[in-house]
Each structure stands twice: as structure tokens, then as C-alpha cells.
Amino acid sequence: MKIGILISGRGSNMVALVEAVGSGEIPGSEVAVVISDKADAAGLAKAAERGVETLVIERNGRKREEHDAEIVAALNDRGVELVCLAGYMRLLSPLFVQAFPDRIINIHPSLLPAYPGLNVHERVIAAGEKTSGCTVHFVHEDLDAGPIILQREVPVFDGDTPETLSARILEQEHGTYVEAVKKILATKSNEQTERN
Ligand code: GAR
């Protein structure tokens, strides 16, 4: 399975996926490209160090559809079959979602459907939640919606700040994302077996 990963920043989830593919923990797969919409995304160097092709495709004041069409073309040129959003901080246009039906997944740092959107940890702490976590889900046209593949819970402690909570959740995100991709691969190979 050829995987394309989209990032906007640090790229720690991207690194977790690239390393799990490289070690064979995610079997029979290749990360074909890492694409960032930001030229200064720290994740770009991390991907390049690991031998993965990187591309910067900035929006540059274009319409969302035009920007997305360029990304879709880059993914198609490389034969990408599964698109993983890893800290990609843009809403995808219907054009993008329809180009990869049920083949785009995202990780979000809350227990969706609770707390979609931005400033998640601030809102979770302000609401006095005792539990938060992360969710990997299929991407549909609505923000942080789409069927859930996997979730992992993380406790919220008294005295947590957005930073401490975010770090505790991020530790769980990496393994959760790898497990979710393995789950998709297993489902696809079962479908293949049933078809044969
Ligand atoms: C992660 O916490 C991810 O869940 C979040 O951005 C961070 C990216 O970190 N994504 C979202 O909030 C998407 N709605 P990373 O660049 O180190 O993977």
C-alpha cells in the first residue's frame, strides 16, 4: 500500500508512521511522499532524513479547490492509495475528499465527536473533563467527522495545562495512528481475499 502523508508542522505522527513502515511493523507498505502546505514545517527535514520524498505545496492565496487539486495530482502521480493527515491544519475541499473516498484518515487530539476543531486542550481543561484522548477517523467533508477507526483514552489530571495534556495525549497518538493504519491494511487484505 502506497501511503501519502500531509503535514503542516512538527510531524511527530508522520515520523511514527514512516518508522513503523520502515521497520515492517506496518507491513507491505511504502511512504511515497510527505507533503506540507508550509515551507517551514519542521517535519519536512525529519521526512527527508528518513529518505522520504518531500514536497511543499503552499496555498499562495489560491482557492481551496485549486490548492487541493495540486495536492491530489501529486498524490495520484505517485500512486498513493491511502492519505494520512498528520497535523495537517487545513479543511479538505469536497474535491479532495471525493478523489480518495474512504482513503483519507486523520488523527485528532480528543475523543471525537467531543471537541472537534482548534484549541482542544484548553477547552477540555476549561470544561473540567477527567478524560480526554485521541481519535483516528476517516475524513469526510465535515470538520473532524467521519467514521472512527480507533480511539485511545488519556486521563486529565488536576493542574494540567494545555501543554502537559497535549504532551500526554501525543505520546498515545503515535501508537494509535500506527495501529489504525494496520487495521485498515488488515481490512483491505481481507476484502482482497474475499474477492479472489
Ligand atoms: C497532533 O496532536 C494532532 O493530533 C493534531 O496536531 C498535532 C500535530 O502534531 N491535529 C489536529 O489538531 C487536527 N485537527 P505532529 O505534527 O507532531 O504530528
Coordinates of C-alpha atoms in Angstrom, one line a residue, residues 11-174:
G11 CA 5.4 16.0 12.0
S12 CA 5.8 13.6 15.0
N13 CA 2.9 11.5 13.9
M14 CA 4.4 11.4 10.4
V15 CA 7.7 10.2 11.8
A16 CA 5.8 7.5 13.8
L17 CA 4.2 6.3 10.6
V18 CA 7.4 6.4 8.5
E19 CA 9.3 4.5 11.1
A20 CA 6.6 1.8 11.5
V21 CA 6.5 1.3 7.7
G22 CA 10.4 1.2 7.7
S23 CA 10.6 -1.4 10.5
G24 CA 7.9 -3.6 8.9
E25 CA 5.5 -3.0 11.9
I26 CA 3.1 -1.7 9.2
P27 CA 3.7 -4.5 6.7
G28 CA 3.8 -4.3 2.9
S29 CA 3.7 -0.6 2.7
E30 CA 5.7 2.4 1.5
V31 CA 5.5 6.1 2.4
A32 CA 5.6 7.5 -1.2
V33 CA 5.6 11.2 -0.3
V34 CA 5.3 13.7 2.6
I35 CA 3.5 16.9 1.5
S36 CA 3.5 20.1 3.6
D37 CA 1.4 23.2 3.0
K38 CA 4.0 25.2 4.9
A39 CA 7.6 25.7 3.7
D40 CA 8.9 26.0 7.2
A41 CA 7.3 22.8 8.6
A42 CA 9.8 21.1 10.9
G43 CA 8.6 17.7 9.8
L44 CA 9.9 18.2 6.2
A45 CA 13.6 17.7 7.4
K46 CA 12.6 14.7 9.5
A47 CA 11.0 13.1 6.5
A48 CA 13.9 13.8 4.2
E49 CA 16.4 12.4 6.8
R50 CA 14.4 9.2 6.7
G51 CA 14.7 9.0 2.9
V52 CA 11.2 10.0 2.1
E53 CA 10.4 12.3 -0.8
T54 CA 9.1 15.7 0.4
L55 CA 7.0 18.3 -1.4
V56 CA 5.9 21.8 -0.3
I57 CA 2.6 22.8 -1.9
E58 CA 1.6 26.2 -0.4
R59 CA -1.8 27.7 -0.9
N60 CA -0.4 31.1 -2.1
G61 CA -3.7 32.9 -2.0
R62 CA -5.3 30.4 -4.3
K63 CA -8.9 29.0 -3.9
R64 CA -9.0 25.9 -1.6
E65 CA -10.0 23.7 -4.6
E66 CA -7.0 24.8 -6.7
H67 CA -4.6 24.1 -3.9
D68 CA -6.2 20.8 -3.2
A69 CA -6.2 19.8 -6.9
E70 CA -2.4 20.3 -7.0
I71 CA -2.0 18.1 -3.9
V72 CA -4.4 15.4 -5.3
A73 CA -2.4 15.4 -8.6
A74 CA 0.9 15.0 -6.7
L75 CA -0.6 12.1 -4.7
N76 CA -2.0 10.4 -7.8
D77 CA 1.3 10.8 -9.7
R78 CA 2.9 8.7 -7.0
G79 CA 0.2 6.1 -7.0
V80 CA -0.9 6.9 -3.4
E81 CA -3.7 4.7 -2.1
L82 CA -4.0 5.9 1.5
V83 CA -3.7 9.6 2.6
C84 CA -2.8 10.1 6.2
L85 CA -3.3 13.6 7.7
A86 CA -0.8 14.1 10.4
G87 CA -1.1 17.6 11.9
Y88 CA -2.4 18.9 8.6
M89 CA -4.2 22.1 9.7
R90 CA -6.5 22.7 6.7
L91 CA -10.0 21.6 6.0
L92 CA -10.1 19.5 2.8
S93 CA -12.4 20.6 0.0
P94 CA -15.1 18.1 -1.3
L95 CA -12.9 17.8 -4.4
F96 CA -10.1 16.3 -2.3
V97 CA -12.3 14.1 -0.2
Q98 CA -14.1 12.7 -3.3
A99 CA -10.7 12.0 -5.0
F100 CA -9.9 9.5 -2.2
P101 CA -13.2 8.1 -1.0
D102 CA -12.7 6.4 2.4
R103 CA -9.0 6.5 1.8
I104 CA -8.1 9.6 3.8
I105 CA -7.6 9.3 7.6
N106 CA -6.8 11.9 10.2
I107 CA -5.6 12.0 13.8
H108 CA -7.3 14.4 16.2
P109 CA -6.3 15.0 19.8
S110 CA -9.7 14.5 21.5
L111 CA -12.2 11.8 21.9
L112 CA -14.4 12.7 18.9
P113 CA -17.2 13.6 18.4
A114 CA -16.2 15.6 21.5
Y115 CA -14.0 18.7 21.0
P116 CA -13.6 18.9 17.2
G117 CA -11.6 21.9 15.8
L118 CA -8.9 24.0 17.4
N119 CA -7.7 24.8 20.9
V120 CA -8.9 21.3 22.0
H121 CA -6.9 21.0 25.2
E122 CA -7.8 24.5 26.5
R123 CA -11.5 23.6 26.1
V124 CA -11.2 20.2 27.6
I125 CA -9.5 21.6 30.7
A126 CA -11.9 24.5 31.0
A127 CA -14.8 22.1 30.9
G128 CA -13.3 20.1 33.8
E129 CA -13.1 16.9 31.9
K130 CA -11.4 14.0 33.7
T131 CA -10.7 12.1 30.5
S132 CA -9.5 13.1 27.0
G133 CA -7.6 11.2 24.3
C134 CA -7.1 10.8 20.6
T135 CA -9.1 9.6 17.7
V136 CA -8.1 8.3 14.2
H137 CA -11.0 8.6 11.8
F138 CA -11.9 8.6 8.1
V139 CA -12.1 12.1 6.7
H140 CA -15.4 13.2 5.3
E141 CA -16.4 16.6 4.2
D142 CA -17.3 17.9 7.7
L143 CA -14.6 19.0 10.1
D144 CA -13.3 16.2 12.3
A145 CA -16.2 14.0 11.3
G146 CA -16.3 10.6 9.6
P147 CA -16.3 7.1 10.9
I148 CA -14.0 6.4 13.9
I149 CA -11.2 3.8 13.3
L150 CA -9.6 3.8 16.7
Q151 CA -9.6 5.9 19.9
R152 CA -7.3 5.9 23.0
E153 CA -8.2 7.5 26.3
V154 CA -5.8 9.6 28.4
P155 CA -6.5 10.9 31.9
V156 CA -6.7 14.6 32.6
F157 CA -5.1 15.5 35.9
D158 CA -5.7 18.4 38.2
G159 CA -3.3 21.1 37.4
D160 CA -2.9 20.1 33.8
T161 CA -2.1 22.9 31.4
P162 CA -2.8 22.6 27.6
E163 CA 0.9 21.8 27.2
T164 CA 1.1 19.0 29.7
L165 CA -2.2 17.4 28.5
S166 CA -1.2 17.8 24.9
A167 CA 2.2 16.0 25.6
R168 CA 0.4 13.1 27.4
I169 CA -2.0 12.7 24.5
L170 CA 0.7 13.0 21.8
E171 CA 2.6 10.0 23.4
Q172 CA -0.5 7.9 22.8
E173 CA -1.2 9.4 19.3
H174 CA 1.8 7.8 17.7

